[in-house]
CSV table of C-alpha atoms and ligand atoms in Angstrom, one decimal:
chain,number,residue,atom,x,y,z
A,135,MET,CA,-14.9,-10.6,37.6
A,136,LYS,CA,-11.3,-12.4,37.1
A,137,ILE,CA,-8.2,-11.6,39.7
A,138,GLN,CA,-5.3,-11.8,38.0
A,139,LEU,CA,-1.7,-13.3,40.0
A,140,HIS,CA,1.6,-11.7,40.3
A,141,ILE,CA,1.1,-9.8,37.2
A,142,SER,CA,3.6,-6.4,35.8
A,143,LEU,CA,1.9,-3.3,36.6
A,144,ARG,CA,4.1,-1.5,33.3
A,145,PRO,CA,1.6,-1.7,31.5
A,146,TYR,CA,-0.9,0.6,34.2
A,147,ASN,CA,1.1,3.5,35.2
A,148,THR,CA,2.0,5.9,32.6
A,149,MET,CA,6.5,6.4,34.4
A,150,HIS,CA,5.9,2.8,32.4
A,151,ILE,CA,7.7,1.3,36.3
A,152,ASP,CA,8.5,-2.3,36.2
A,153,VAL,CA,6.7,-3.7,39.4
A,154,ASN,CA,4.0,-6.6,40.8
A,155,SER,CA,1.6,-7.0,41.8
A,156,ASN,CA,0.3,-9.9,43.8
A,157,ALA,CA,-3.3,-9.8,41.9
A,158,PHE,CA,-5.0,-7.9,39.7
A,159,CYS,CA,-8.3,-6.8,38.2
A,160,VAL,CA,-10.7,-5.0,36.9
A,161,ILE,CA,-14.3,-4.3,37.9
A,162,HIS,CA,-16.8,-2.6,35.5
A,163,THR,CA,-19.6,-2.4,37.8
A,164,GLU,CA,-20.2,-1.7,41.4
A,165,SER,CA,-20.3,-6.0,42.1
A,166,ASP,CA,-17.6,-6.1,41.1
A,167,LEU,CA,-16.2,-4.0,43.1
A,168,VAL,CA,-17.9,-5.6,46.1
A,169,SER,CA,-16.5,-9.0,45.0
A,170,ALA,CA,-12.9,-7.5,44.4
A,171,ILE,CA,-13.0,-6.2,48.8
A,172,ASP,CA,-14.8,-10.3,49.6
A,173,TRP,CA,-12.4,-11.4,47.9
A,174,CYS,CA,-9.3,-9.1,50.1
A,175,TYR,CA,-11.4,-9.5,53.1
A,176,GLN,CA,-10.7,-13.6,52.7
A,177,GLN,CA,-7.7,-13.6,51.9
A,178,ASN,CA,-7.1,-11.0,54.1
A,179,MET,CA,-5.2,-8.4,51.9
A,180,PRO,CA,-4.3,-5.1,51.5
A,181,LEU,CA,-6.2,-3.6,48.7
A,182,HIS,CA,-5.5,-0.9,46.1
A,183,ILE,CA,-7.2,1.6,43.4
A,184,LEU,CA,-6.4,2.3,40.6
A,185,GLY,CA,-7.6,5.3,38.3
A,186,GLY,CA,-5.5,5.8,34.7
A,187,GLY,CA,-1.7,5.5,36.7
A,188,SER,CA,-0.6,8.2,35.9
A,189,ASN,CA,0.4,10.7,39.8
A,190,VAL,CA,1.6,7.2,40.9
A,191,LEU,CA,5.6,6.4,41.4
A,192,PHE,CA,5.4,2.2,42.2
A,193,THR,CA,9.2,2.3,44.2
A,194,LYS,CA,8.0,-1.4,45.3
A,195,ASP,CA,6.3,-4.2,43.9
A,196,VAL,CA,2.6,-3.9,45.7
A,197,GLU,CA,2.1,-5.8,48.3
A,198,GLY,CA,-2.2,-7.3,47.8
A,199,LEU,CA,-4.9,-7.2,45.5
A,200,LEU,CA,-4.6,-3.5,42.6
A,201,ILE,CA,-8.2,-2.8,41.2
A,202,MET,CA,-8.5,-1.0,38.1
A,203,ASN,CA,-11.7,1.3,37.8
A,204,LYS,CA,-13.1,0.9,34.5
A,205,MET,CA,-16.7,1.7,35.8
A,206,LYS,CA,-18.2,4.2,33.2
A,207,GLY,CA,-20.6,6.1,32.3
A,208,ILE,CA,-22.7,9.7,32.1
A,209,GLN,CA,-25.8,11.0,32.4
A,210,ILE,CA,-27.5,14.3,32.9
A,211,VAL,CA,-28.6,15.0,36.6
A,212,SER,CA,-31.0,18.2,36.1
A,213,GLU,CA,-30.9,21.0,34.3
A,214,ASP,CA,-32.3,24.8,33.1
A,215,GLU,CA,-31.2,27.4,30.7
A,216,HIS,CA,-28.2,28.4,32.3
A,217,PHE,CA,-26.5,24.7,34.5
A,218,VAL,CA,-26.5,21.3,33.9
A,219,CYS,CA,-25.5,18.8,36.0
A,220,VAL,CA,-24.0,15.8,35.0
A,221,LYS,CA,-22.7,12.4,37.0
A,222,PHE,CA,-19.4,10.8,35.5
A,223,MET,CA,-18.7,7.5,36.6
A,224,SER,CA,-15.9,7.4,37.9
A,225,GLY,CA,-13.2,4.8,35.2
A,226,GLU,CA,-14.6,7.1,32.6
A,227,ILE,CA,-11.4,8.5,31.3
A,228,TRP,CA,-11.0,12.4,32.1
A,229,HIS,CA,-9.6,14.2,29.2
A,230,GLU,CA,-12.9,12.1,26.6
A,231,CYS,CA,-15.6,13.4,29.4
A,232,VAL,CA,-13.8,16.9,28.7
A,233,MET,CA,-13.7,16.3,24.8
A,234,TRP,CA,-17.9,15.1,25.6
A,235,CYS,CA,-19.1,18.4,27.6
A,236,ILE,CA,-17.1,20.2,24.6
A,237,GLU,CA,-19.3,18.6,22.1
A,238,HIS,CA,-22.6,19.8,24.2
A,239,ASN,CA,-21.6,23.3,25.0
A,240,TYR,CA,-21.4,22.4,28.7
A,241,GLY,CA,-18.7,24.6,29.7
A,242,GLY,CA,-16.1,24.1,32.8
A,243,ILE,CA,-14.0,22.0,31.9
A,244,GLU,CA,-11.8,23.8,29.4
A,245,ASN,CA,-9.3,24.8,30.9
A,246,LEU,CA,-8.1,21.6,32.1
A,247,SER,CA,-8.0,19.0,28.9
A,248,LEU,CA,-5.4,16.8,28.1
A,249,ILE,CA,-5.3,15.5,32.0
A,250,PRO,CA,-4.1,11.9,32.2
A,251,GLY,CA,-6.4,9.1,34.3
A,252,THR,CA,-9.6,8.5,35.3
A,253,ILE,CA,-12.3,11.0,36.5
A,254,GLY,CA,-12.3,9.2,39.7
A,255,ALA,CA,-8.8,10.5,40.5
A,256,ALA,CA,-10.1,14.2,39.3
A,257,PRO,CA,-11.4,14.7,43.3
A,258,ILE,CA,-8.2,13.1,45.0
A,259,GLN,CA,-5.9,15.8,43.7
A,260,ASN,CA,-8.4,18.4,43.2
A,261,ILE,CA,-6.2,18.4,39.1
A,262,GLY,CA,-6.3,21.6,38.3
A,263,ALA,CA,-4.8,24.3,35.2
A,264,TYR,CA,-4.6,27.6,33.1
A,265,GLY,CA,-6.5,29.1,36.0
A,266,VAL,CA,-8.6,26.1,36.7
A,267,GLU,CA,-9.0,23.3,39.8
A,268,LEU,CA,-12.5,20.9,39.8
A,269,LYS,CA,-13.6,22.3,42.8
A,270,ASP,CA,-14.4,24.7,40.8
A,271,VAL,CA,-17.5,22.9,39.6
A,272,PHE,CA,-17.8,19.6,41.8
A,273,GLN,CA,-21.5,20.1,42.2
A,274,GLN,CA,-20.9,16.3,45.0
A,275,LEU,CA,-19.6,12.7,44.7
A,276,GLU,CA,-20.4,8.8,45.4
A,277,ALA,CA,-18.0,6.7,47.7
A,278,MET,CA,-18.0,3.6,48.9
A,279,GLU,CA,-16.3,3.1,52.5
A,280,LEU,CA,-14.3,-0.3,52.0
A,281,GLU,CA,-14.8,-1.5,55.4
A,282,SER,CA,-18.9,-1.2,55.8
A,283,ARG,CA,-19.7,-1.0,51.2
A,284,VAL,CA,-22.1,1.9,52.7
A,285,LYS,CA,-22.1,4.6,50.0
A,286,ASN,CA,-21.8,7.9,51.4
A,287,ILE,CA,-22.1,11.7,49.6
A,288,PHE,CA,-19.8,13.6,49.2
A,289,THR,CA,-20.1,17.7,48.8
A,290,VAL,CA,-17.7,20.4,48.4
A,291,ASP,CA,-17.3,21.1,52.2
A,292,ASP,CA,-17.0,17.6,52.6
A,293,CYS,CA,-13.7,16.7,50.0
A,294,LYS,CA,-12.2,19.5,52.4
A,295,PHE,CA,-10.2,20.8,48.5
A,296,GLY,CA,-7.2,22.7,48.2
A,297,TYR,CA,-4.5,23.8,46.3
A,298,ARG,CA,-3.8,20.0,45.3
A,299,GLU,CA,-5.8,17.8,47.4
A,300,SER,CA,-8.5,16.9,49.4
A,301,VAL,CA,-9.4,14.8,52.1
A,302,PHE,CA,-8.8,11.3,49.7
A,303,LYS,CA,-5.2,12.5,49.8
A,304,GLN,CA,-5.7,13.3,54.2
A,305,GLU,CA,-7.8,10.9,56.8
A,306,LEU,CA,-10.0,9.2,54.3
A,307,SER,CA,-6.9,7.6,51.8
A,308,GLY,CA,-7.1,4.5,51.1
A,309,LYS,CA,-10.8,4.3,52.8
A,310,PHE,CA,-13.4,4.7,49.9
A,311,CYS,CA,-13.8,4.2,46.3
A,312,ILE,CA,-14.8,7.3,44.1
A,313,LEU,CA,-17.8,5.4,42.0
A,314,SER,CA,-18.9,9.0,40.6
A,315,VAL,CA,-18.2,12.5,40.6
A,316,THR,CA,-20.7,15.2,40.1
A,317,LEU,CA,-20.1,18.1,38.1
A,318,LYS,CA,-22.0,21.8,37.4
A,319,LEU,CA,-21.3,22.4,34.4
A,320,SER,CA,-22.7,25.7,32.9
A,321,LYS,CA,-24.7,26.8,28.9
A,322,VAL,CA,-23.6,30.3,29.4
A,323,HIS,CA,-20.1,30.4,29.6
A,324,THR,CA,-17.6,32.3,32.1
A,325,TYR,CA,-14.3,32.0,30.4
A,326,HIS,CA,-10.3,32.0,32.2
A,327,THR,CA,-8.1,32.8,29.3
A,328,THR,CA,-5.1,35.0,31.2
A,329,TYR,CA,-3.5,32.3,33.1
A,330,GLY,CA,0.6,32.5,31.2
A,331,ASN,CA,0.2,32.4,27.5
A,332,ILE,CA,-2.8,31.2,26.6
A,333,GLN,CA,-4.0,33.7,25.3
A,334,ASP,CA,-1.0,34.3,22.5
A,335,GLU,CA,-2.0,30.3,21.9
A,336,LEU,CA,-5.0,31.8,20.6
A,337,ASN,CA,-4.2,34.3,19.0
A,338,LYS,CA,-3.0,31.9,17.1
A,339,GLN,CA,-6.4,30.8,16.2
A,340,PRO,CA,-7.6,30.6,12.9
A,341,THR,CA,-10.9,31.8,14.3
A,342,ALA,CA,-11.2,34.8,16.0
A,343,GLN,CA,-14.7,33.5,18.4
A,344,LEU,CA,-14.3,32.8,21.9
A,345,SER,CA,-15.8,29.3,22.5
A,346,ILE,CA,-15.5,26.4,24.8
A,347,LYS,CA,-14.0,24.4,22.4
A,348,SER,CA,-11.6,27.2,21.4
A,349,ILE,CA,-10.2,27.4,25.3
A,350,SER,CA,-9.7,23.3,24.2
A,351,ASP,CA,-8.0,23.4,20.9
A,352,ALA,CA,-5.2,26.3,23.1
A,353,VAL,CA,-4.1,24.4,26.2
A,354,ILE,CA,-4.3,21.1,24.0
A,355,ALA,CA,-1.5,22.3,21.4
A,356,ILE,CA,0.2,24.4,25.0
A,357,ARG,CA,0.1,21.2,26.7
A,358,GLN,CA,1.6,18.9,23.6
A,359,SER,CA,4.2,21.5,23.6
A,360,LYS,CA,4.9,21.2,26.7
A,361,LEU,CA,4.5,18.7,28.5
A,362,PRO,CA,6.2,14.4,28.0
A,363,ASN,CA,3.3,12.7,25.9
A,364,PRO,CA,3.4,9.7,28.4
A,365,VAL,CA,2.8,7.2,25.3
A,366,GLN,CA,6.1,7.7,24.2
A,367,ILE,CA,8.4,8.9,27.0
A,368,GLY,CA,7.3,7.6,30.8
A,369,ASN,CA,6.4,10.2,32.6
A,370,ALA,CA,3.7,11.7,35.5
A,371,GLY,CA,3.0,15.2,35.1
A,372,SER,CA,4.3,17.7,37.8
A,373,PHE,CA,6.8,15.6,39.9
A,374,PHE,CA,6.3,18.7,42.4
A,375,LYS,CA,3.5,21.0,44.1
A,376,ASN,CA,4.7,24.2,43.9
A,377,PRO,CA,5.7,26.1,46.7
A,378,LEU,CA,4.1,28.7,48.6
A,379,ILE,CA,6.8,31.0,50.5
A,380,SER,CA,6.1,33.3,53.1
A,381,LYS,CA,6.2,37.2,51.6
A,382,ALA,CA,9.2,37.7,54.8
A,383,HIS,CA,11.0,34.7,52.1
A,384,PHE,CA,10.2,36.1,49.1
A,385,THR,CA,12.1,39.6,49.6
A,386,THR,CA,14.6,37.8,50.3
A,387,LEU,CA,15.1,35.6,47.1
A,388,LYS,CA,14.1,38.4,45.4
A,389,ASN,CA,17.2,40.5,46.2
A,390,GLN,CA,18.8,38.1,45.4
A,391,TYR,CA,17.0,37.1,42.4
A,392,PRO,CA,15.4,39.7,40.8
A,393,ALA,CA,13.5,37.9,38.0
A,394,ILE,CA,11.8,35.2,39.9
A,395,PRO,CA,8.4,34.6,39.2
A,396,ASN,CA,5.8,34.6,41.7
A,397,TYR,CA,1.7,34.7,42.4
A,398,PRO,CA,0.2,36.3,45.2
A,399,ASP,CA,-2.0,33.9,47.6
A,400,LYS,CA,-3.5,34.9,50.2
A,401,ASP,CA,-0.4,36.4,52.8
A,402,LYS,CA,1.8,34.3,50.7
A,403,VAL,CA,3.8,33.5,47.8
A,404,LYS,CA,3.3,30.6,45.4
A,405,ILE,CA,7.2,29.9,43.4
A,406,PRO,CA,7.4,27.7,40.0
A,407,ALA,CA,8.5,24.4,41.3
A,408,ALA,CA,9.7,24.5,37.9
A,409,TRP,CA,12.4,27.1,38.1
A,410,LEU,CA,13.3,26.9,40.8
A,411,ILE,CA,14.9,23.3,39.5
A,412,GLU,CA,16.3,24.7,36.3
A,413,GLN,CA,17.9,27.3,38.8
A,414,CYS,CA,20.0,24.4,39.9
A,415,HIS,CA,20.6,23.0,36.5
A,416,TRP,CA,18.2,20.0,36.7
A,417,LYS,CA,16.2,21.1,34.0
A,418,GLY,CA,17.4,18.1,30.6
A,419,PHE,CA,19.6,16.4,33.5
A,420,ARG,CA,19.6,12.9,31.5
A,421,GLU,CA,21.2,9.8,34.0
A,422,GLY,CA,20.7,6.7,32.8
A,423,ASP,CA,16.8,5.9,31.8
A,424,TYR,CA,16.3,8.7,33.7
A,425,GLY,CA,15.8,12.8,34.3
A,426,VAL,CA,14.4,15.8,33.9
A,427,HIS,CA,12.0,16.8,31.0
A,428,ALA,CA,14.3,19.5,28.5
A,429,LYS,CA,10.7,21.4,27.9
A,430,GLN,CA,9.4,21.2,31.9
A,431,ALA,CA,11.7,20.8,34.7
A,432,LEU,CA,9.0,19.6,36.9
A,433,CYS,CA,8.1,16.8,35.3
A,434,LEU,CA,11.0,13.6,35.7
A,435,VAL,CA,11.2,11.3,33.0
A,436,ASN,CA,11.4,7.8,32.7
A,437,TYR,CA,13.1,6.5,28.5
A,438,ALA,CA,12.9,3.2,28.6
A,439,ASN,CA,14.1,0.9,32.4
A,440,ALA,CA,14.0,2.9,34.9
A,441,THR,CA,13.4,2.0,37.7
A,442,GLY,CA,10.9,4.0,40.9
A,443,LEU,CA,14.0,4.0,42.8
A,444,GLN,CA,16.0,5.6,41.2
A,445,ILE,CA,13.2,7.9,39.6
A,446,TYR,CA,12.8,8.6,43.5
A,447,GLU,CA,16.3,9.2,44.0
A,448,LEU,CA,15.9,12.2,42.2
A,449,SER,CA,13.6,13.9,43.7
A,450,ALA,CA,15.4,13.4,46.8
A,451,ARG,CA,18.4,15.2,45.1
A,452,ILE,CA,16.0,17.4,43.5
A,453,ILE,CA,15.1,18.9,47.2
A,454,THR,CA,18.1,18.6,48.4
A,455,SER,CA,19.7,20.5,46.0
A,456,VAL,CA,16.2,23.5,46.5
A,457,GLN,CA,16.4,23.6,50.1
A,458,GLN,CA,20.6,24.4,50.2
A,459,ALA,CA,20.0,27.0,47.0
A,460,PHE,CA,16.3,28.6,47.9
A,461,ASN,CA,16.2,27.2,51.5
A,462,ILE,CA,13.0,25.9,50.3
A,463,THR,CA,11.3,22.3,50.5
A,464,LEU,CA,9.7,21.3,47.5
A,465,GLU,CA,6.7,18.3,48.5
A,466,ARG,CA,6.1,15.6,46.2
A,467,GLU,CA,3.1,15.6,43.7
A,468,VAL,CA,2.8,12.4,42.8
A,469,ASN,CA,1.9,9.8,45.2
A,470,ILE,CA,4.4,7.5,46.6
A,471,TRP,CA,3.9,3.3,46.3
B,787,EPU,N1,8.7,27.9,34.8
B,787,EPU,C1,10.5,27.1,34.3
B,787,EPU,N2,10.9,26.5,33.9
B,787,EPU,C2,10.6,25.5,33.7
B,787,EPU,C3,8.9,25.7,33.3
B,787,EPU,C4,8.4,26.5,34.1
B,787,EPU,O1,11.0,28.2,35.7
B,787,EPU,O2,10.8,24.2,32.6
B,787,EPU,C5,8.3,28.7,35.2
B,787,EPU,C6,7.8,29.8,34.2
B,787,EPU,O3,8.1,30.7,34.8
B,787,EPU,C7,6.9,29.7,33.9
B,787,EPU,C8,6.3,29.0,35.6
B,787,EPU,O4,7.2,27.7,35.8
B,787,EPU,O5,6.4,31.1,33.6
B,787,EPU,C9,4.7,28.2,35.3
B,787,EPU,O6,5.5,27.7,34.6
B,787,EPU,P1,3.7,26.5,33.9
B,787,EPU,O7,2.6,27.5,33.8
B,787,EPU,O8,4.7,25.3,32.4
B,787,EPU,O9,3.4,26.1,35.7
B,787,EPU,P2,3.5,25.4,36.2
B,787,EPU,O10,4.0,26.0,37.6
B,787,EPU,O11,5.1,24.7,36.3
B,787,EPU,C10,0.6,25.0,37.2
B,787,EPU,C11,0.7,23.1,37.5
B,787,EPU,C12,0.6,22.3,36.0
B,787,EPU,C13,-0.6,22.9,35.2
B,787,EPU,C14,0.2,24.2,34.8
B,787,EPU,C15,-0.7,24.8,34.1
B,787,EPU,C16,1.2,22.0,39.4
B,787,EPU,C17,2.5,21.9,40.6
B,787,EPU,N3,1.7,22.3,38.1
B,787,EPU,O12,3.0,23.8,36.4
B,787,EPU,O13,-0.1,20.5,36.4
B,787,EPU,O14,-0.9,22.6,33.6
B,787,EPU,O15,0.8,24.6,36.1
B,787,EPU,O16,-1.8,25.6,34.7
B,787,EPU,O17,1.0,22.4,39.9
B,787,EPU,C18,-0.1,18.6,36.5
B,787,EPU,O18,-0.3,18.9,38.0
B,787,EPU,O19,0.7,17.4,36.5
B,787,EPU,C19,0.5,19.1,36.1
B,787,EPU,C20,0.8,19.5,34.8
């Protein structure tokens, strides 16, 4: 394992922000991880772990050692005629694992096709799309506590999953490195096709046969039509969470904006942040190299050389205008470093 000093992180974040890290290394094994942690303690430096760099906005240089996780491996741990439990090492690329599942006819994560990032990052924010969340198929994960180097198993309850939330974004933030994630996948499938325009997309396909592959193809087509490809335009997917508001607040807004899209959620109502942002005329906004994507208002973009601070300030302006217009405080979904 080689430690590089003072390197640019631009190739390692999908927002393409050009900041430096004091030190950087790539780990392929658990023993690389332990060596990297030891090095940090010797140097008295902070340590940070990066997966695909697809849910982070760097606003300043990173102090300390940034570890890029490339621990790979896929292993079946148990199976019967209905289910298979598969352990994915945390440095595996999420979408490649989805494709592997489809090839093997293991169902459960096809709606999560084309989400950028790694397996290890998926539980941290409980990734979700098109009616499915990671927690729906999650069995357990193994993580190493950085300070003690002790390995722990986390069950679904231990992870405290919520909407784009887990214990790893809250009280355990920065304390563990996720080593592997085990998912319980189906051999006899239940299809989730009711979200948004999945069904419309499926209807366009030449074969009428519903399968995990056809759902994955539909999700890929929808995502490619709306979300910018981070290889071409820097972005980190949804920049904000969809806010939950009270029913009373919703009734007031509905009187004012009869067309307001809404999704009841227990005793609250979820409003698409993209709609709120669009109403405030930010969709397609561009100033210099930063802006709001023209096809999905939830996506902030870096066209070339925007700084993390410029994008952060743009997000603050959006939060203020949505607050003034709707009395709703948007929360950032992307991790700010
Ligand atoms: N909408 C607008 N303007 C837009 C886009 C959307 O008004 O520019 C409204 C429409 O009413 C639309 C509704 O928002 O029907 C929902 O839009 P969409 O289905 O595109 O989903 P979203 O709520 O904007 C969420 C996730 C995405 C995920 C999609 C699909 C969050 C923060 N975002 O977006 O996740 O792919 O649903 O399930 O929950 C991510 O987390 O990075 C991400 C991309």
